[in-house]
Every structure is written in C-alpha cells, then in structure tokens.
CSV table of C-alpha atoms in Angstrom, one decimal:
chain,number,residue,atom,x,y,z
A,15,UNK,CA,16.3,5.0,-46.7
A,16,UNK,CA,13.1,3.3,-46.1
A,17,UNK,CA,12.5,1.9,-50.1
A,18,UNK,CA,16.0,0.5,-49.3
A,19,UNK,CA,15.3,-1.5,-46.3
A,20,UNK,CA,13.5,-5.0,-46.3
A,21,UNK,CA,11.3,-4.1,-43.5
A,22,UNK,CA,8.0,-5.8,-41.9
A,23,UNK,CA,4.2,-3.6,-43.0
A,24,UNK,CA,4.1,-2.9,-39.2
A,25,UNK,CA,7.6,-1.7,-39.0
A,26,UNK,CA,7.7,0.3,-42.1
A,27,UNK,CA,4.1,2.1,-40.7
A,28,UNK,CA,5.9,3.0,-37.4
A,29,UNK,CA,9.1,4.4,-39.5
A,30,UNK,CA,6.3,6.7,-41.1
A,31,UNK,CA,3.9,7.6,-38.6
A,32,UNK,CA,6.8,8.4,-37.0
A,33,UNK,CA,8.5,10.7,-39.3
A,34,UNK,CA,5.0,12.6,-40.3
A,35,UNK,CA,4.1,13.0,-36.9
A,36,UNK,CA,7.2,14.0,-34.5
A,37,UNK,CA,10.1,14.7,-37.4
A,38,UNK,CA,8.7,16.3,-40.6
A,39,UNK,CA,7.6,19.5,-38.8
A,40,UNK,CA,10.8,19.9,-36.8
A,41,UNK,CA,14.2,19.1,-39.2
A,42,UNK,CA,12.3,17.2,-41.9
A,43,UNK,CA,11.9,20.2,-43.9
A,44,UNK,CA,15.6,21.2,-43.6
A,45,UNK,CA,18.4,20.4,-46.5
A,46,UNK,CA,20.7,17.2,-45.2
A,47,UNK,CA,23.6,19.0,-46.4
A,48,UNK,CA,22.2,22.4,-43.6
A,49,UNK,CA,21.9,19.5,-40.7
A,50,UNK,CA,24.6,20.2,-38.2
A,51,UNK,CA,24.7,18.2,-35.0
A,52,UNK,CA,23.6,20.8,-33.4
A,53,UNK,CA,20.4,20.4,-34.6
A,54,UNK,CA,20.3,16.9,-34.0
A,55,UNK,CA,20.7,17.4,-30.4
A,56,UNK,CA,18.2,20.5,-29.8
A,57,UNK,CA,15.5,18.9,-31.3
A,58,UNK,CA,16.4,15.7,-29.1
A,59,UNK,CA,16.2,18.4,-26.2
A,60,UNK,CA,13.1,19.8,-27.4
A,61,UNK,CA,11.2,16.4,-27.5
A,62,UNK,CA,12.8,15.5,-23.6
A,63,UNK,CA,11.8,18.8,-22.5
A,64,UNK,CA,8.0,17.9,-24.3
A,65,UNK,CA,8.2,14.9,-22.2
A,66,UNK,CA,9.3,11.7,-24.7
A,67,UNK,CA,10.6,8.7,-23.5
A,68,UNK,CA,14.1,8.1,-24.2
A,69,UNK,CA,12.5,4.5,-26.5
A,70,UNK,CA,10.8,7.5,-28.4
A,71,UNK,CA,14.3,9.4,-29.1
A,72,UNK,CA,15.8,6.0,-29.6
A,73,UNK,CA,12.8,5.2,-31.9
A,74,UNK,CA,13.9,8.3,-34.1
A,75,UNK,CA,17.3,8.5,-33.8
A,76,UNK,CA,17.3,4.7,-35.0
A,77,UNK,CA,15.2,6.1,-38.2
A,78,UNK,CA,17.4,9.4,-39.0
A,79,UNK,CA,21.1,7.9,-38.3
A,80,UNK,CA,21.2,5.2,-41.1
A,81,UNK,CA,19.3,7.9,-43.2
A,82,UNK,CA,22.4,10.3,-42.7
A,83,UNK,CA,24.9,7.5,-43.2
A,84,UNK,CA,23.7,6.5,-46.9
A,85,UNK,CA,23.9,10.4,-47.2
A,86,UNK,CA,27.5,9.7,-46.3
A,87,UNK,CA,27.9,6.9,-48.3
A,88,UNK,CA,26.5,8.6,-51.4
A,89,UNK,CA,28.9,11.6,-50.9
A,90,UNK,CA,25.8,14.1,-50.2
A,91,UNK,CA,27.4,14.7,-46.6
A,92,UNK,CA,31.4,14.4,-45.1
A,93,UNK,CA,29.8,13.4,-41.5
A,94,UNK,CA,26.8,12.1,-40.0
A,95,UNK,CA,25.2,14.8,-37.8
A,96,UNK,CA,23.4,12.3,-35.7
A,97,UNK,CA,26.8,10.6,-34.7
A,98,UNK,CA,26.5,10.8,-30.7
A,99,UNK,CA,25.1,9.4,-27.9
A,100,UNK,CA,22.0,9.8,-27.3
A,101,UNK,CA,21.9,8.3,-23.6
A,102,UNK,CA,21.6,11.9,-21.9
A,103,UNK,CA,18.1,12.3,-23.8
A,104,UNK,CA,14.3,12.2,-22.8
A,105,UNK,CA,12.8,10.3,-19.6
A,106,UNK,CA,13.8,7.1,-18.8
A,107,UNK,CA,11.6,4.3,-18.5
A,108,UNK,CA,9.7,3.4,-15.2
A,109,UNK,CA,10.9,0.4,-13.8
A,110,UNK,CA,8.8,-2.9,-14.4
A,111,UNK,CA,6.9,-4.8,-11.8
A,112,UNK,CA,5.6,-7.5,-10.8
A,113,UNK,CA,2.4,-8.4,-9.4
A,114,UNK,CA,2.4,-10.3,-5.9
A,115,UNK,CA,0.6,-13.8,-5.3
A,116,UNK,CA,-1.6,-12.3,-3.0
A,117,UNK,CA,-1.9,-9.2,-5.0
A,118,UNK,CA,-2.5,-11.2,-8.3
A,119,UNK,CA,-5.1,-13.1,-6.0
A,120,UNK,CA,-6.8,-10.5,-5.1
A,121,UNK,CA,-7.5,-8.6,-8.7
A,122,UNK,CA,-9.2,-12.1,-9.5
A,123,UNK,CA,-11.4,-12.7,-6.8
A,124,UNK,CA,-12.4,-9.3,-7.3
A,125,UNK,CA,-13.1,-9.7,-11.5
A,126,UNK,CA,-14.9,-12.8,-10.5
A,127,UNK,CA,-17.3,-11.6,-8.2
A,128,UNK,CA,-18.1,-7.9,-10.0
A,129,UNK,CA,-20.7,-7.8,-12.7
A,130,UNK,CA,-19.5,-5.0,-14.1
A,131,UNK,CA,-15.8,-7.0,-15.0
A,132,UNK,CA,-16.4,-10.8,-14.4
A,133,UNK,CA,-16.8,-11.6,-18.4
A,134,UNK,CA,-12.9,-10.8,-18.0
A,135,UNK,CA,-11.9,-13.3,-15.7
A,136,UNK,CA,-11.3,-15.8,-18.1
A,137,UNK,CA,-9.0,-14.0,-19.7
A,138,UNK,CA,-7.0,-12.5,-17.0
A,139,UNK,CA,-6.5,-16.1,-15.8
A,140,UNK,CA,-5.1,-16.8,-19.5
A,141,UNK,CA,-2.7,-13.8,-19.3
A,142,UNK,CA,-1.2,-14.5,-16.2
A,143,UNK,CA,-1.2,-18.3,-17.4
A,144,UNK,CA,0.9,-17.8,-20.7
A,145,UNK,CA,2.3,-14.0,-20.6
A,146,UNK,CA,1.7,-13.3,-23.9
A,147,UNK,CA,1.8,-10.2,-25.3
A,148,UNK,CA,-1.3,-8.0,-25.8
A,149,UNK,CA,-1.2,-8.5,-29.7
A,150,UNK,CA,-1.1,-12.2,-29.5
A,151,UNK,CA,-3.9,-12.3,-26.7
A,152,UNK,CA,-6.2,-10.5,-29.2
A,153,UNK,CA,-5.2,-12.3,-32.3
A,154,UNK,CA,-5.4,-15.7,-30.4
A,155,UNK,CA,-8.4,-18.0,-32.6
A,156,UNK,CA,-9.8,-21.1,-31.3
A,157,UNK,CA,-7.5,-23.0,-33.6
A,158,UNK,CA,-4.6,-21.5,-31.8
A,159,UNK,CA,-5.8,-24.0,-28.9
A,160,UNK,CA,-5.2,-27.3,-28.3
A,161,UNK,CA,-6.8,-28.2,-25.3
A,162,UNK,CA,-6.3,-32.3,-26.0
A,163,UNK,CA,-2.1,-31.9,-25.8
A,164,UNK,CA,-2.7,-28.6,-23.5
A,165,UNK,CA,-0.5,-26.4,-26.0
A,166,UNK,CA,-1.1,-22.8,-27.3
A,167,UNK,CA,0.5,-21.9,-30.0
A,168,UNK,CA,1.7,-18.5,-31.1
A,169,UNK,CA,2.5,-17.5,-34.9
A,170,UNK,CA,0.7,-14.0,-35.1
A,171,UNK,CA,-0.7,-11.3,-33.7
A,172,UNK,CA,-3.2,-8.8,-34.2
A,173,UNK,CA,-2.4,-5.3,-35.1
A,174,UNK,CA,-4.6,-1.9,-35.1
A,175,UNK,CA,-2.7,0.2,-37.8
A,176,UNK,CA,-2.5,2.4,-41.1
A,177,UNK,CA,-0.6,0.1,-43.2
A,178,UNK,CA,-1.2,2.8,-46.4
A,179,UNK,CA,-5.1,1.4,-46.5
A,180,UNK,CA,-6.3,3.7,-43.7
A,181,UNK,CA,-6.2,2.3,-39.7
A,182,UNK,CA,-8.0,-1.3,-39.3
A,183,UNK,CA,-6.8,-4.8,-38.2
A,184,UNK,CA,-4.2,-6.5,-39.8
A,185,UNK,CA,-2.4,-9.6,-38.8
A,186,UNK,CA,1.2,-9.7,-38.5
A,187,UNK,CA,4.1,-11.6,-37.3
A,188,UNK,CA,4.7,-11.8,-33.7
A,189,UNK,CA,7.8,-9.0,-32.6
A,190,UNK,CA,10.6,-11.5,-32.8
A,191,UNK,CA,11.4,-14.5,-34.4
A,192,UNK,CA,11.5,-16.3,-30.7
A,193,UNK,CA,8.0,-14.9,-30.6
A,194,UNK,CA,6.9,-17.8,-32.5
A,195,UNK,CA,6.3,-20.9,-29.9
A,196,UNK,CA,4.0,-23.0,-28.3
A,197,UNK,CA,3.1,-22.3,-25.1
A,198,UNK,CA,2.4,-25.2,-22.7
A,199,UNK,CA,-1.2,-24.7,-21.3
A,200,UNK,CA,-1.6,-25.5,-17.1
A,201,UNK,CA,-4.9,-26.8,-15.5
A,202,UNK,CA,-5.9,-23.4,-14.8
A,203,UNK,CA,-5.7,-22.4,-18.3
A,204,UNK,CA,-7.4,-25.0,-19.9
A,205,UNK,CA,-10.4,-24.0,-17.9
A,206,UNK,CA,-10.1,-20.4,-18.6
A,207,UNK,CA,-10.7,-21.3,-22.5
A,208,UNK,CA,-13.4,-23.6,-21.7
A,209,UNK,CA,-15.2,-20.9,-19.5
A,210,UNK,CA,-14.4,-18.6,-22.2
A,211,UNK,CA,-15.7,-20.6,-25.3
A,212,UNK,CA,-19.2,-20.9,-23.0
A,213,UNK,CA,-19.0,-17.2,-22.4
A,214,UNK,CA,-18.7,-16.6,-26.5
A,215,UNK,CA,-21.2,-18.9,-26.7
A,216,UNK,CA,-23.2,-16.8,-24.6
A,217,UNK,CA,-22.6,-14.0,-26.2
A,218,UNK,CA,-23.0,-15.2,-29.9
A,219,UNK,CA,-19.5,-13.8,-30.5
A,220,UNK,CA,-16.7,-14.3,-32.6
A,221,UNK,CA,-18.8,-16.2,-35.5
A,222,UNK,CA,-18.4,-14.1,-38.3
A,223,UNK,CA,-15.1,-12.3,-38.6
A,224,UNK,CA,-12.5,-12.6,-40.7
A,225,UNK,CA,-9.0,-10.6,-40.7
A,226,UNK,CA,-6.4,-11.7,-43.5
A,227,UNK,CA,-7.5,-15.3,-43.9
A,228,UNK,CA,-8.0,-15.7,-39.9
A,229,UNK,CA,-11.2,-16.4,-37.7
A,230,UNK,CA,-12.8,-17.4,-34.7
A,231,UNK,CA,-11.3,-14.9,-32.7
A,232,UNK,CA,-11.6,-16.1,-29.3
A,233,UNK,CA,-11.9,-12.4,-27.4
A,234,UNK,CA,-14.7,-10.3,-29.1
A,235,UNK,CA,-15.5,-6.9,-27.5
A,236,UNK,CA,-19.5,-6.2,-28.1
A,237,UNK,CA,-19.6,-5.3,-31.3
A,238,UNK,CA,-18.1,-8.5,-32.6
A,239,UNK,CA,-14.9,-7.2,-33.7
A,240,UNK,CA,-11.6,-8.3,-31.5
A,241,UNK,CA,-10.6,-6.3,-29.2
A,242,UNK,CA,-8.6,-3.1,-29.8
A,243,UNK,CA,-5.0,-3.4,-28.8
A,244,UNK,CA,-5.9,0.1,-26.3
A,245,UNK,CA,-9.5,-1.9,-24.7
A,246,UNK,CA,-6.9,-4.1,-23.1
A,247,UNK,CA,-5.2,-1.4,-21.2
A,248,UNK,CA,-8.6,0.0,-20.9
A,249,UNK,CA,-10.2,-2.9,-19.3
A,250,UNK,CA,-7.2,-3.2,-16.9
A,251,UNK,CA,-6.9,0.5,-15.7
A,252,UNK,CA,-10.5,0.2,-15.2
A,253,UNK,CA,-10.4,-2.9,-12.9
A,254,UNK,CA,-7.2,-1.8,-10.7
A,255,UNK,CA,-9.6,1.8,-10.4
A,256,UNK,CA,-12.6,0.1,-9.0
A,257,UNK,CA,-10.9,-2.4,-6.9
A,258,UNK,CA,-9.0,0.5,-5.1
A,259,UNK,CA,-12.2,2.6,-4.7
A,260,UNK,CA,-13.6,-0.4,-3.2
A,261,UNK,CA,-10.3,-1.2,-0.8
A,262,UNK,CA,-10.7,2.4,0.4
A,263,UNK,CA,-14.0,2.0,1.5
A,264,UNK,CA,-13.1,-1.3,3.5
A,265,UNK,CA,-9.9,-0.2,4.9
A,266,UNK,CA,-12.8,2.7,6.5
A,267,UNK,CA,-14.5,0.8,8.2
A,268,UNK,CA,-12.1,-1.5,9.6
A,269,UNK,CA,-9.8,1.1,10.4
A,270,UNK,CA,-7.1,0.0,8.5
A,271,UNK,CA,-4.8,0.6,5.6
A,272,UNK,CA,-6.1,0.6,2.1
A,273,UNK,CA,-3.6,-2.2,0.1
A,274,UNK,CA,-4.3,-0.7,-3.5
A,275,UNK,CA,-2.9,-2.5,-6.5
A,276,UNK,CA,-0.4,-0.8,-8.6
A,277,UNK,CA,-1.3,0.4,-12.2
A,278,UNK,CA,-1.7,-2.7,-13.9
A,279,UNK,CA,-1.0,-2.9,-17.9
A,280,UNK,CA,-0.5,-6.2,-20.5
A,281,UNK,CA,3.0,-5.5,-20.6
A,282,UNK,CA,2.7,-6.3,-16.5
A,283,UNK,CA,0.6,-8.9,-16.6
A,284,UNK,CA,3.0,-10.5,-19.0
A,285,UNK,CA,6.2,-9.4,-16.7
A,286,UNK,CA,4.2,-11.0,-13.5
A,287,UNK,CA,3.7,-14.3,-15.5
A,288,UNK,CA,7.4,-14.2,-16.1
C-alpha cells in the first residue's frame, strides 16, 4: 500500500516506524485473509489499555484500513476487517491552553533575568510573536528574515528522522500546504532577531552548517548543530520547573499562594500566540 501512495519522505517514515514498531509484532505477522474484525478491535483495545492516544490508534487505523481495502479491491478479502469506528478507542487528547498575559509575562521576566535560561529569551519572544511550529522555529535561517519589510517567511522545516539513511536532520516541507506563508514580524520581534543574531555572534554559532542545501541556522544548541525538535520541549519543561520552584519559595515567605505556570510545550506557545 505504501509503494502505491505518492507520499512526502517524512510521511512515508512515520507509515514505517509505525508499522515496525506498534503493528508488525501484534497482527503484522498474521495472513490478511485470517484478519477478522475482531482482531482489529482487541489490538485497538490492547494499545488503549497500554495507554495510546486515540491520534495514535487513528495514526494506525489510517495506515491499515486503505491497506485492507486494496486487499478488497484485489479480490484477496470480501470485507475490510477494519471497517468501524474507532471513536470508542485509546485516551483522548488533553485539552489545549492558552497562556495568560500576565502568565506569558511572567515566564519572560523570569528567562530574562536567570542565567541559567536567559540565552532563550530571544527566542521565546519569537515564538509567542509568530506561533510557528517547533519544526519551522528550528529550521528558521537568517535568510528566512527580513527585518527591512519586517516579514518572516516560512517554506520549510527542520526534521530529526530515519528517512532509510539512519536518524539525522532533514529538511522538509512544512505540514500543510497553508503552512507555507509569510509571517508579518511586530516590533517586538524584530528585536528578538537582532538580540539573537548578537547572541550567535557571541557564541560563534551557526557558521558552518549545512542541511540539504540550507544554512545559517539562526538557533544553534552548543555543539553547533540546530536544535533537536525534543531540546525545545526540553528547554521549556525546564523553564516552567524552575520558575515554579522559585514561586514556591516566594509564595513562603509572603504567606501566600504559589501561581505556578502550567506545563508549557511549542505546540502551547504556538496555541497562546493564536
């Protein structure tokens, strides 16, 4: 089914890794012609009792139910066992949130004056200004950037995977095709980059490489490289944890209420600059 489907590197590496990693072991080894639907919907079980997602089930069941209808079509099968709803399966997704004005505030005054996280502050200002997604962030280059019209614009994005050449960076093209804009820069922004190109500066980061054709990576962790896709998350988690530590001790000794922030990922930085 795959080898008959005009689909993107990154896509066709999910379809895989997918397949090798939650499908092969379970009904991948079984004869289509042996699949009832019956075991279609225990394995779905199994994988909601292991704790999946119900994007994960959908993830799968989006891979296996085309499979089983060119089975059809090819006269291997009379029915496809994966025909059904799948709505009833694994956990449903938390809601979203938003981060406050006051709380958005306060995560920045706080990066800014830690020396631990204050080489992020830049860029935490640039998420919040543009919401884009954590694959754009760390595939952005300096020639993404127009800081004369105040545009950034947004054709690619930075992937960590096994595209059949073992895991590395790749570029690729952003999720959807609306994913390709420009993105009008504010005030704020514009000074973000500039703080952050002194910061490379610095640094002496982001000079010498090169990932299918594209350089000048604007946001290098230390080894030179751009950052992972997970450092993002990483970076975050760790910033909302120290914060709250900190809060705690305050509220203490002013005998008051700790305000802790909320676990804060890219995918909530982006909803909050929605």
């Amino acid at each position: 089914y795959i080898e008959s489907k005009k689909l993107a590197d990154s896509t066709r590496g999910n379809y895989i890794a997918t397949w090798n990693n939650r499908v092969r072991d379970e009904i991948g080894g079984m004869k289509v012609v042996q699949l009832r639907p019956s075991h279609i919907r225990l394995f779905y079980s199994r994988l909601t009792k292991d704790g999946y997602s119900h994007s994960t089930i959908k993830l799968i069941h989006n891979l296996l139910y085309p499979s089983f209808e060119m089975a059809v079509d090819d006269d291997i099968i009379r029915k496809n066992p994966a025909k059904f709803s799948i709505s009833d399966y694994g956990r449903q997704a938390e809601e979203r949130i938003a981060l406050t004005v006051l709380q958005q505030e306060k995560m920045l005054e706080f990066v800014k004056n830690n020396q631990v996280y204050n080489t992020y502050y830049p860029m935490l200002r640039i998420m919040l200004g543009t919401g884009v997604r954590c694959g754009e962030l760390i595939g952005l280059t300096w020639e993404d950037v127009d800081v004369r019209t105040k545009a950034v614009s947004i054709d690619h994005q930075l992937i960590y995977k096994d595209l059949g050449d073992g895991y590395k960076f790749h570029i690729s093209t952003p999720k959807t095709d609306s994913g390709i804009r420009t993105i009008p820069m504010t005030s704020d922004v514009q000074r973000a980059f500039e703080e952050q190109k002194k910061l490379n500066f610095m640094l002496q980061k982001g000079k010498d490489v090169e990932i299918d054709g594209y350089k000048g990576f604007i946001f290098m962790a230390k080894s030179g490289r751009p950052l992972m896709p997970s450092a993002i998350n990483n970076i975050l988690y760790n910033i909302v944890d120290a914060y709250n530590k900190k809060e705690v001790q305050i509220a203490k000794t002013e005998h008051r209420n700790a305000e802790l922030l909320p676990k804060v990922s890219a995918h909530i930085m982006r909803h909050t600059a929605c």
